[in-house]
C-alpha cells in the first residue's frame, strides 16, 4: 500500500467539519495532518488512519516557547508523522534549511517520522537551478541526522512550489521529472553517506486523475495531497489508487 499524506493546511474552519472530513477519508494508508486544534477531533474520528502534524518546534520536551508544540507533545498525543519545511512555511514564516535541520532532528529524537519537503520555485526551475536548490535543502536540512547514527525512517517529499495547487497557473509536475529529481536526491544521499532508509513522496496538484501516473512507480512511495484531501470523493479515489500498489 502506498501512502497518502493529507495536508489540510489551515482548513477547515470548525471541529465538526474536521471530524466529518476525517471520517470520510479514514483508511490504513492515510496519514491525516489537520491543524493542531483539530488533532483531537481527528483522533476520535478515525480508526485506521494515522495522525500527522503540519509542523513542530525544534527544542525541548516542554519549555518557554510561546505558541509552539514540541515533538514530545505530539508523540505523546499519538501523532506518528510530521511535515517539516513545507514551502508555505518557508515562504510565509521564514523557515530556513537550518530550521528544517533542527526540526527534523527533534522529530527523529522523539520517535516521529519526518516528512521533509523540498522543491524549487518556477523561477529557479527556469534558471536551471533546480538541482542546486534541492541539494542545499537536503544537505543542510538533513545534516543533523547523520550524527544521530541510528536507524530511522524518513520521507522526503518532492513538492515543486510552482506545482502546488495554490500557486498561479499550477499544474502537477510530470512523473518523469519527479523520478529524475528522486534519482538526483538518491545520488546526493549516497555522496553524503546518509545511512538511514529514505522513501520519496510526490506533492503538487495531486488528484484522482493523475495520482496513478505517479504512484505506479516503485520509486514513489506515496503522495502529499493538499487541496484534494479536502474533497472526500476525490480523496477516496486517490486512496484507492494508492492502496493498489505494494
Ligand atoms: P496541493 O498541495 O495538493 O493542493 O497542490 C500540496 C501541498 O502543498 O502539500
PDB file of C-alpha atoms and ligand atoms in Angstrom:
ATOM      1  CA  UNK A   1       0.000   0.000   0.000  1.00  0.00           C
ATOM      2  CA  UNK A   2       1.278   3.394  -0.887  1.00  0.00           C
ATOM      3  CA  UNK A   3       0.805   6.265   1.471  1.00  0.00           C
ATOM      4  CA  UNK A   4      -1.456   9.275   1.105  1.00  0.00           C
ATOM      5  CA  UNK A   5      -0.486  12.187   3.326  1.00  0.00           C
ATOM      6  CA  UNK A   6      -3.437  14.541   3.686  1.00  0.00           C
ATOM      7  CA  UNK A   7      -2.154  18.054   4.279  1.00  0.00           C
ATOM      8  CA  UNK A   8      -5.246  20.002   5.269  1.00  0.00           C
ATOM      9  CA  UNK A   9      -3.221  23.188   5.744  1.00  0.00           C
ATOM     10  CA  UNK A  10      -5.344  25.826   7.590  1.00  0.00           C
ATOM     11  CA  UNK A  11      -8.642  24.018   6.928  1.00  0.00           C
ATOM     12  CA  UNK A  12     -11.467  23.512   7.809  1.00  0.00           C
ATOM     13  CA  UNK A  13     -12.953  26.275   9.986  1.00  0.00           C
ATOM     14  CA  UNK A  14     -14.695  24.189  12.627  1.00  0.00           C
ATOM     15  CA  UNK A  15     -14.286  20.962  14.555  1.00  0.00           C
ATOM     16  CA  UNK A  16     -17.438  19.234  13.290  1.00  0.00           C
ATOM     17  CA  UNK A  17     -16.245  19.672   9.714  1.00  0.00           C
ATOM     18  CA  UNK A  18     -12.837  18.302  10.645  1.00  0.00           C
ATOM     19  CA  UNK A  19     -14.346  15.202  12.208  1.00  0.00           C
ATOM     20  CA  UNK A  20     -16.562  14.595   9.167  1.00  0.00           C
ATOM     21  CA  UNK A  21     -13.651  15.048   6.798  1.00  0.00           C
ATOM     22  CA  UNK A  22     -11.524  12.637   8.828  1.00  0.00           C
ATOM     23  CA  UNK A  23     -14.233  10.004   8.926  1.00  0.00           C
ATOM     24  CA  UNK A  24     -14.768  10.250   5.170  1.00  0.00           C
ATOM     25  CA  UNK A  25     -11.116   9.515   4.386  1.00  0.00           C
ATOM     26  CA  UNK A  26     -10.316   7.043   7.149  1.00  0.00           C
ATOM     27  CA  UNK A  27      -8.078   4.347   5.665  1.00  0.00           C
ATOM     28  CA  UNK A  28      -4.995   2.395   6.692  1.00  0.00           C
ATOM     29  CA  UNK A  29      -2.752   4.033   4.096  1.00  0.00           C
ATOM     30  CA  UNK A  30      -3.640   7.599   5.098  1.00  0.00           C
ATOM     31  CA  UNK A  31      -1.772   9.995   7.354  1.00  0.00           C
ATOM     32  CA  UNK A  32      -4.063  12.848   8.269  1.00  0.00           C
ATOM     33  CA  UNK A  33      -2.413  16.154   9.032  1.00  0.00           C
ATOM     34  CA  UNK A  34      -5.022  18.587  10.346  1.00  0.00           C
ATOM     35  CA  UNK A  35      -4.354  21.920  12.071  1.00  0.00           C
ATOM     36  CA  UNK A  36      -3.233  21.340  15.684  1.00  0.00           C
ATOM     37  CA  UNK A  37      -6.623  22.400  17.081  1.00  0.00           C
ATOM     38  CA  UNK A  38      -8.313  19.521  15.277  1.00  0.00           C
ATOM     39  CA  UNK A  39      -5.872  16.737  16.133  1.00  0.00           C
ATOM     40  CA  UNK A  40      -8.112  15.589  18.955  1.00  0.00           C
ATOM     41  CA  UNK A  41     -11.249  15.564  16.821  1.00  0.00           C
ATOM     42  CA  UNK A  42      -9.453  13.617  14.109  1.00  0.00           C
ATOM     43  CA  UNK A  43      -8.039  11.140  16.633  1.00  0.00           C
ATOM     44  CA  UNK A  44     -11.580  10.498  17.828  1.00  0.00           C
ATOM     45  CA  UNK A  45     -12.995  10.182  14.323  1.00  0.00           C
ATOM     46  CA  UNK A  46     -10.603   7.687  12.728  1.00  0.00           C
ATOM     47  CA  UNK A  47      -9.887   4.047  13.420  1.00  0.00           C
ATOM     48  CA  UNK A  48      -7.400   3.290  10.630  1.00  0.00           C
ATOM     49  CA  UNK A  49      -5.655   6.468   9.516  1.00  0.00           C
ATOM     50  CA  UNK A  50      -2.522   7.658  11.255  1.00  0.00           C
ATOM     51  CA  UNK A  51      -2.189  11.103  12.766  1.00  0.00           C
ATOM     52  CA  UNK A  52       0.255  13.648  11.401  1.00  0.00           C
ATOM     53  CA  UNK A  53       1.162  17.216  12.298  1.00  0.00           C
ATOM     54  CA  UNK A  54       1.919  20.044   9.888  1.00  0.00           C
ATOM     55  CA  UNK A  55       4.817  21.391  11.932  1.00  0.00           C
ATOM     56  CA  UNK A  56       6.608  21.131  15.273  1.00  0.00           C
ATOM     57  CA  UNK A  57       9.094  23.108  17.311  1.00  0.00           C
ATOM     58  CA  UNK A  58      12.741  22.088  17.348  1.00  0.00           C
ATOM     59  CA  UNK A  59      13.574  22.419  21.026  1.00  0.00           C
ATOM     60  CA  UNK A  60      12.693  20.769  24.277  1.00  0.00           C
ATOM     61  CA  UNK A  61      10.120  18.377  25.588  1.00  0.00           C
ATOM     62  CA  UNK A  62       8.388  21.314  27.235  1.00  0.00           C
ATOM     63  CA  UNK A  63       9.589  24.852  27.761  1.00  0.00           C
ATOM     64  CA  UNK A  64       9.269  28.606  27.330  1.00  0.00           C
ATOM     65  CA  UNK A  65       8.302  28.670  23.632  1.00  0.00           C
ATOM     66  CA  UNK A  66       5.028  30.537  23.378  1.00  0.00           C
ATOM     67  CA  UNK A  67       2.784  29.275  20.626  1.00  0.00           C
ATOM     68  CA  UNK A  68       4.883  26.230  19.821  1.00  0.00           C
ATOM     69  CA  UNK A  69       4.256  22.485  20.063  1.00  0.00           C
ATOM     70  CA  UNK A  70       7.091  20.045  20.764  1.00  0.00           C
ATOM     71  CA  UNK A  71       7.930  16.713  19.179  1.00  0.00           C
ATOM     72  CA  UNK A  72       7.406  15.014  22.527  1.00  0.00           C
ATOM     73  CA  UNK A  73       3.958  16.538  22.969  1.00  0.00           C
ATOM     74  CA  UNK A  74       2.990  15.335  19.513  1.00  0.00           C
ATOM     75  CA  UNK A  75       4.376  11.864  20.123  1.00  0.00           C
ATOM     76  CA  UNK A  76       2.598  11.538  23.462  1.00  0.00           C
ATOM     77  CA  UNK A  77      -0.639  12.629  21.838  1.00  0.00           C
ATOM     78  CA  UNK A  78      -0.435   9.811  19.303  1.00  0.00           C
ATOM     79  CA  UNK A  79       0.978  11.625  16.307  1.00  0.00           C
ATOM     80  CA  UNK A  80       3.279   9.437  14.186  1.00  0.00           C
ATOM     81  CA  UNK A  81       4.329  11.696  11.292  1.00  0.00           C
ATOM     82  CA  UNK A  82       5.200  15.358  10.959  1.00  0.00           C
ATOM     83  CA  UNK A  83       5.516  17.553   7.873  1.00  0.00           C
ATOM     84  CA  UNK A  84       8.641  19.715   8.042  1.00  0.00           C
ATOM     85  CA  UNK A  85       9.743  22.627   5.861  1.00  0.00           C
ATOM     86  CA  UNK A  86       6.631  22.907   3.722  1.00  0.00           C
ATOM     87  CA  UNK A  87       7.110  25.632   1.118  1.00  0.00           C
ATOM     88  CA  UNK A  88       4.288  27.676   2.642  1.00  0.00           C
ATOM     89  CA  UNK A  89       6.130  27.776   5.972  1.00  0.00           C
ATOM     90  CA  UNK A  90       9.365  28.644   4.230  1.00  0.00           C
ATOM     91  CA  UNK A  91       7.634  31.473   2.360  1.00  0.00           C
ATOM     92  CA  UNK A  92       5.299  32.930   4.979  1.00  0.00           C
ATOM     93  CA  UNK A  93       7.171  32.126   8.197  1.00  0.00           C
ATOM     94  CA  UNK A  94      10.773  32.394   7.126  1.00  0.00           C
ATOM     95  CA  UNK A  95      11.665  28.759   7.711  1.00  0.00           C
ATOM     96  CA  UNK A  96      15.151  28.008   6.505  1.00  0.00           C
ATOM     97  CA  UNK A  97      17.106  24.869   5.741  1.00  0.00           C
ATOM     98  CA  UNK A  98      18.716  25.318   9.168  1.00  0.00           C
ATOM     99  CA  UNK A  99      15.368  25.290  10.986  1.00  0.00           C
ATOM    100  CA  UNK A 100      14.374  22.278   8.913  1.00  0.00           C
ATOM    101  CA  UNK A 101      17.529  20.538  10.161  1.00  0.00           C
ATOM    102  CA  UNK A 102      16.681  21.292  13.784  1.00  0.00           C
ATOM    103  CA  UNK A 103      13.065  20.248  13.428  1.00  0.00           C
ATOM    104  CA  UNK A 104      13.946  17.042  11.610  1.00  0.00           C
ATOM    105  CA  UNK A 105      16.418  16.092  14.332  1.00  0.00           C
ATOM    106  CA  UNK A 106      13.833  16.858  17.038  1.00  0.00           C
ATOM    107  CA  UNK A 107      11.217  14.755  15.277  1.00  0.00           C
ATOM    108  CA  UNK A 108      13.520  11.767  14.928  1.00  0.00           C
ATOM    109  CA  UNK A 109      14.753  12.050  18.513  1.00  0.00           C
ATOM    110  CA  UNK A 110      11.143  11.865  19.726  1.00  0.00           C
ATOM    111  CA  UNK A 111      10.317   8.898  17.502  1.00  0.00           C
ATOM    112  CA  UNK A 112       8.224  10.784  14.953  1.00  0.00           C
ATOM    113  CA  UNK A 113       8.623  10.102  11.238  1.00  0.00           C
ATOM    114  CA  UNK A 114       9.560  13.333   9.462  1.00  0.00           C
ATOM    115  CA  UNK A 115       8.214  14.232   6.045  1.00  0.00           C
ATOM    116  CA  UNK A 116      10.771  16.741   4.835  1.00  0.00           C
ATOM    117  CA  UNK A 117       9.548  18.927   1.971  1.00  0.00           C
ATOM    118  CA  UNK A 118      11.894  20.101  -0.744  1.00  0.00           C
ATOM    119  CA  UNK A 119      11.295  21.755  -4.088  1.00  0.00           C
ATOM    120  CA  UNK A 120      12.135  24.696  -6.284  1.00  0.00           C
ATOM    121  CA  UNK A 121      10.186  27.767  -7.374  1.00  0.00           C
ATOM    122  CA  UNK A 122       9.204  28.229 -11.010  1.00  0.00           C
ATOM    123  CA  UNK A 123      11.884  30.912 -11.367  1.00  0.00           C
ATOM    124  CA  UNK A 124      14.577  28.636 -10.007  1.00  0.00           C
ATOM    125  CA  UNK A 125      13.486  25.872 -12.335  1.00  0.00           C
ATOM    126  CA  UNK A 126      13.639  28.116 -15.383  1.00  0.00           C
ATOM    127  CA  UNK A 127      17.034  29.422 -14.338  1.00  0.00           C
ATOM    128  CA  UNK A 128      18.346  25.846 -14.277  1.00  0.00           C
ATOM    129  CA  UNK A 129      18.805  25.914 -10.503  1.00  0.00           C
ATOM    130  CA  UNK A 130      16.505  23.068  -9.542  1.00  0.00           C
ATOM    131  CA  UNK A 131      19.273  20.633  -8.575  1.00  0.00           C
ATOM    132  CA  UNK A 132      21.290  23.259  -6.688  1.00  0.00           C
ATOM    133  CA  UNK A 133      18.296  24.365  -4.661  1.00  0.00           C
ATOM    134  CA  UNK A 134      17.300  20.822  -3.769  1.00  0.00           C
ATOM    135  CA  UNK A 135      20.879  19.799  -2.981  1.00  0.00           C
ATOM    136  CA  UNK A 136      21.121  22.663  -0.495  1.00  0.00           C
ATOM    137  CA  UNK A 137      17.740  21.863   1.040  1.00  0.00           C
ATOM    138  CA  UNK A 138      18.777  18.250   1.590  1.00  0.00           C
ATOM    139  CA  UNK A 139      22.408  18.757   2.567  1.00  0.00           C
ATOM    140  CA  UNK A 140      21.558  21.314   5.240  1.00  0.00           C
ATOM    141  CA  UNK A 141      18.087  20.040   6.097  1.00  0.00           C
ATOM    142  CA  UNK A 142      19.288  16.532   6.962  1.00  0.00           C
ATOM    143  CA  UNK A 143      22.715  17.428   8.322  1.00  0.00           C
ATOM    144  CA  UNK A 144      21.839  16.806  11.966  1.00  0.00           C
ATOM    145  CA  UNK A 145      20.569  13.318  11.272  1.00  0.00           C
ATOM    146  CA  UNK A 146      23.962  11.906  10.373  1.00  0.00           C
ATOM    147  CA  UNK A 147      25.319  12.426  13.847  1.00  0.00           C
ATOM    148  CA  UNK A 148      22.414  10.638  15.477  1.00  0.00           C
ATOM    149  CA  UNK A 149      23.836   7.496  13.945  1.00  0.00           C
ATOM    150  CA  UNK A 150      20.772   5.355  14.344  1.00  0.00           C
ATOM    151  CA  UNK A 151      18.330   3.692  12.023  1.00  0.00           C
ATOM    152  CA  UNK A 152      15.100   5.515  11.495  1.00  0.00           C
ATOM    153  CA  UNK A 153      12.887   6.147   8.548  1.00  0.00           C
ATOM    154  CA  UNK A 154      12.293   9.474   6.923  1.00  0.00           C
ATOM    155  CA  UNK A 155      10.248  10.666   3.988  1.00  0.00           C
ATOM    156  CA  UNK A 156      11.401  13.281   1.551  1.00  0.00           C
ATOM    157  CA  UNK A 157       8.524  14.904  -0.284  1.00  0.00           C
ATOM    158  CA  UNK A 158       9.408  16.471  -3.604  1.00  0.00           C
ATOM    159  CA  UNK A 159       6.987  19.354  -3.958  1.00  0.00           C
ATOM    160  CA  UNK A 160       7.886  21.763  -6.731  1.00  0.00           C
ATOM    161  CA  UNK A 161       6.460  25.048  -5.481  1.00  0.00           C
ATOM    162  CA  UNK A 162       5.078  26.020  -8.893  1.00  0.00           C
ATOM    163  CA  UNK A 163       3.069  22.764  -8.904  1.00  0.00           C
ATOM    164  CA  UNK A 164       1.315  23.338  -5.561  1.00  0.00           C
ATOM    165  CA  UNK A 165      -2.312  23.955  -6.455  1.00  0.00           C
ATOM    166  CA  UNK A 166      -2.430  27.388  -4.826  1.00  0.00           C
ATOM    167  CA  UNK A 167       0.437  28.733  -6.974  1.00  0.00           C
ATOM    168  CA  UNK A 168      -0.619  30.754 -10.033  1.00  0.00           C
ATOM    169  CA  UNK A 169      -1.286  28.509 -13.072  1.00  0.00           C
ATOM    170  CA  UNK A 170      -0.237  25.471 -11.079  1.00  0.00           C
ATOM    171  CA  UNK A 171      -0.170  22.080 -12.666  1.00  0.00           C
ATOM    172  CA  UNK A 172       1.340  18.839 -11.465  1.00  0.00           C
ATOM    173  CA  UNK A 173       4.885  18.008 -12.438  1.00  0.00           C
ATOM    174  CA  UNK A 174       5.373  15.048 -14.764  1.00  0.00           C
ATOM    175  CA  UNK A 175       6.190  11.659 -13.235  1.00  0.00           C
ATOM    176  CA  UNK A 176       9.340  11.571 -15.408  1.00  0.00           C
ATOM    177  CA  UNK A 177      10.689  14.820 -13.959  1.00  0.00           C
ATOM    178  CA  UNK A 178       9.794  13.654 -10.458  1.00  0.00           C
ATOM    179  CA  UNK A 179      11.708  10.424 -10.997  1.00  0.00           C
ATOM    180  CA  UNK A 180      14.699  12.409 -12.270  1.00  0.00           C
ATOM    181  CA  UNK A 181      14.653  14.506  -9.099  1.00  0.00           C
ATOM    182  CA  UNK A 182      14.345  11.413  -6.897  1.00  0.00           C
ATOM    183  CA  UNK A 183      17.292   9.819  -8.628  1.00  0.00           C
ATOM    184  CA  UNK A 184      19.294  13.033  -8.166  1.00  0.00           C
ATOM    185  CA  UNK A 185      18.463  13.044  -4.440  1.00  0.00           C
ATOM    186  CA  UNK A 186      19.389   9.366  -4.074  1.00  0.00           C
ATOM    187  CA  UNK A 187      22.816  10.030  -5.597  1.00  0.00           C
ATOM    188  CA  UNK A 188      23.254  13.009  -3.315  1.00  0.00           C
ATOM    189  CA  UNK A 189      22.376  10.964  -0.223  1.00  0.00           C
ATOM    190  CA  UNK A 190      24.978   8.386  -1.246  1.00  0.00           C
ATOM    191  CA  UNK A 191      27.591  11.123  -1.586  1.00  0.00           C
ATOM    192  CA  UNK A 192      26.604  12.467   1.812  1.00  0.00           C
ATOM    193  CA  UNK A 193      26.969   8.926   3.191  1.00  0.00           C
ATOM    194  CA  UNK A 194      23.483   9.125   4.559  1.00  0.00           C
ATOM    195  CA  UNK A 195      22.670   5.726   6.033  1.00  0.00           C
ATOM    196  CA  UNK A 196      19.039   5.624   7.108  1.00  0.00           C
ATOM    197  CA  UNK A 197      16.169   4.459   4.939  1.00  0.00           C
ATOM    198  CA  UNK A 198      14.533   7.217   2.893  1.00  0.00           C
ATOM    199  CA  UNK A 199      11.277   6.973   0.989  1.00  0.00           C
ATOM    200  CA  UNK A 200      10.075   9.519  -1.520  1.00  0.00           C
ATOM    201  CA  UNK A 201       6.731  11.214  -1.927  1.00  0.00           C
ATOM    202  CA  UNK A 202       5.455  13.485  -4.652  1.00  0.00           C
ATOM    203  CA  UNK A 203       3.282  16.501  -3.889  1.00  0.00           C
ATOM    204  CA  UNK A 204       1.813  19.287  -6.018  1.00  0.00           C
ATOM    205  CA  UNK A 205      -1.685  19.237  -7.546  1.00  0.00           C
ATOM    206  CA  UNK A 206      -2.149  15.506  -6.991  1.00  0.00           C
ATOM    207  CA  UNK A 207      -5.725  14.495  -7.823  1.00  0.00           C
ATOM    208  CA  UNK A 208      -7.722  11.409  -8.725  1.00  0.00           C
ATOM    209  CA  UNK A 209      -6.891  11.835 -12.410  1.00  0.00           C
ATOM    210  CA  UNK A 210      -3.097  11.994 -12.082  1.00  0.00           C
ATOM    211  CA  UNK A 211      -2.402  10.016  -8.884  1.00  0.00           C
ATOM    212  CA  UNK A 212      -1.865   6.737 -10.697  1.00  0.00           C
ATOM    213  CA  UNK A 213       0.742   8.186 -13.045  1.00  0.00           C
ATOM    214  CA  UNK A 214       2.939   8.936 -10.006  1.00  0.00           C
ATOM    215  CA  UNK A 215       2.050   6.094  -7.671  1.00  0.00           C
ATOM    216  CA  UNK A 216       2.609   3.348 -10.225  1.00  0.00           C
ATOM    217  CA  UNK A 217       6.371   3.928  -9.993  1.00  0.00           C
ATOM    218  CA  UNK A 218       8.179   1.856  -7.359  1.00  0.00           C
ATOM    219  CA  UNK A 219      10.431   4.836  -6.526  1.00  0.00           C
ATOM    220  CA  UNK A 220       7.430   6.897  -5.371  1.00  0.00           C
ATOM    221  CA  UNK A 221       6.157   5.661  -2.013  1.00  0.00           C
ATOM    222  CA  UNK A 222       3.162   7.941  -1.816  1.00  0.00           C
ATOM    223  CA  UNK A 223       1.595  11.325  -2.370  1.00  0.00           C
ATOM    224  CA  UNK A 224       1.390  14.503  -0.312  1.00  0.00           C
ATOM    225  CA  UNK A 225      -2.052  15.831  -1.093  1.00  0.00           C
ATOM    226  CA  UNK A 226      -3.287  19.328  -0.240  1.00  0.00           C
ATOM    227  CA  UNK A 227      -6.401  20.658  -1.976  1.00  0.00           C
ATOM    228  CA  UNK A 228      -7.784  17.268  -2.988  1.00  0.00           C
ATOM    229  CA  UNK A 229      -7.553  15.974   0.593  1.00  0.00           C
ATOM    230  CA  UNK A 230     -10.402  18.359   1.474  1.00  0.00           C
ATOM    231  CA  UNK A 231     -12.675  16.790  -1.145  1.00  0.00           C
ATOM    232  CA  UNK A 232     -13.802  13.386   0.142  1.00  0.00           C
ATOM    233  CA  UNK A 233     -14.779  11.993  -3.247  1.00  0.00           C
ATOM    234  CA  UNK A 234     -11.516  12.953  -4.876  1.00  0.00           C
ATOM    235  CA  UNK A 235      -9.568  11.804  -1.847  1.00  0.00           C
ATOM    236  CA  UNK A 236     -11.396   8.469  -1.796  1.00  0.00           C
ATOM    237  CA  UNK A 237     -10.236   7.742  -5.325  1.00  0.00           C
ATOM    238  CA  UNK A 238      -6.640   8.691  -4.556  1.00  0.00           C
ATOM    239  CA  UNK A 239      -6.667   6.418  -1.503  1.00  0.00           C
ATOM    240  CA  UNK A 240      -7.982   3.537  -3.592  1.00  0.00           C
ATOM    241  CA  UNK A 241      -5.329   4.028  -6.263  1.00  0.00           C
ATOM    242  CA  UNK A 242      -2.597   4.170  -3.627  1.00  0.00           C
ATOM    243  CA  UNK A 243      -3.872   1.021  -1.927  1.00  0.00           C
ATOM    244  CA  UNK A 244      -3.438  -0.988  -5.134  1.00  0.00           C
ATOM    245  CA  UNK A 245       0.318  -0.760  -5.046  1.00  0.00           C
ATOM    246  CA  UNK A 246       2.850  -2.543  -2.845  1.00  0.00           C
TER     247      UNK A 246
HETATM  248  P1  LIG B   1      -1.829  20.654  -3.414  1.00  0.00           P
HETATM  249  O1  LIG B   1      -0.899  20.943  -2.141  1.00  0.00           O
HETATM  250  O2  LIG B   1      -2.095  19.188  -3.441  1.00  0.00           O
HETATM  251  O3  LIG B   1      -3.072  21.475  -3.154  1.00  0.00           O
HETATM  252  O4  LIG B   1      -1.079  21.119  -4.609  1.00  0.00           O
HETATM  253  C1  LIG B   1       0.135  20.082  -1.813  1.00  0.00           C
HETATM  254  C2  LIG B   1       0.894  20.676  -0.658  1.00  0.00           C
HETATM  255  O5  LIG B   1       1.109  21.895  -0.633  1.00  0.00           O
HETATM  256  O6  LIG B   1       1.312  19.944   0.260  1.00  0.00           O
END
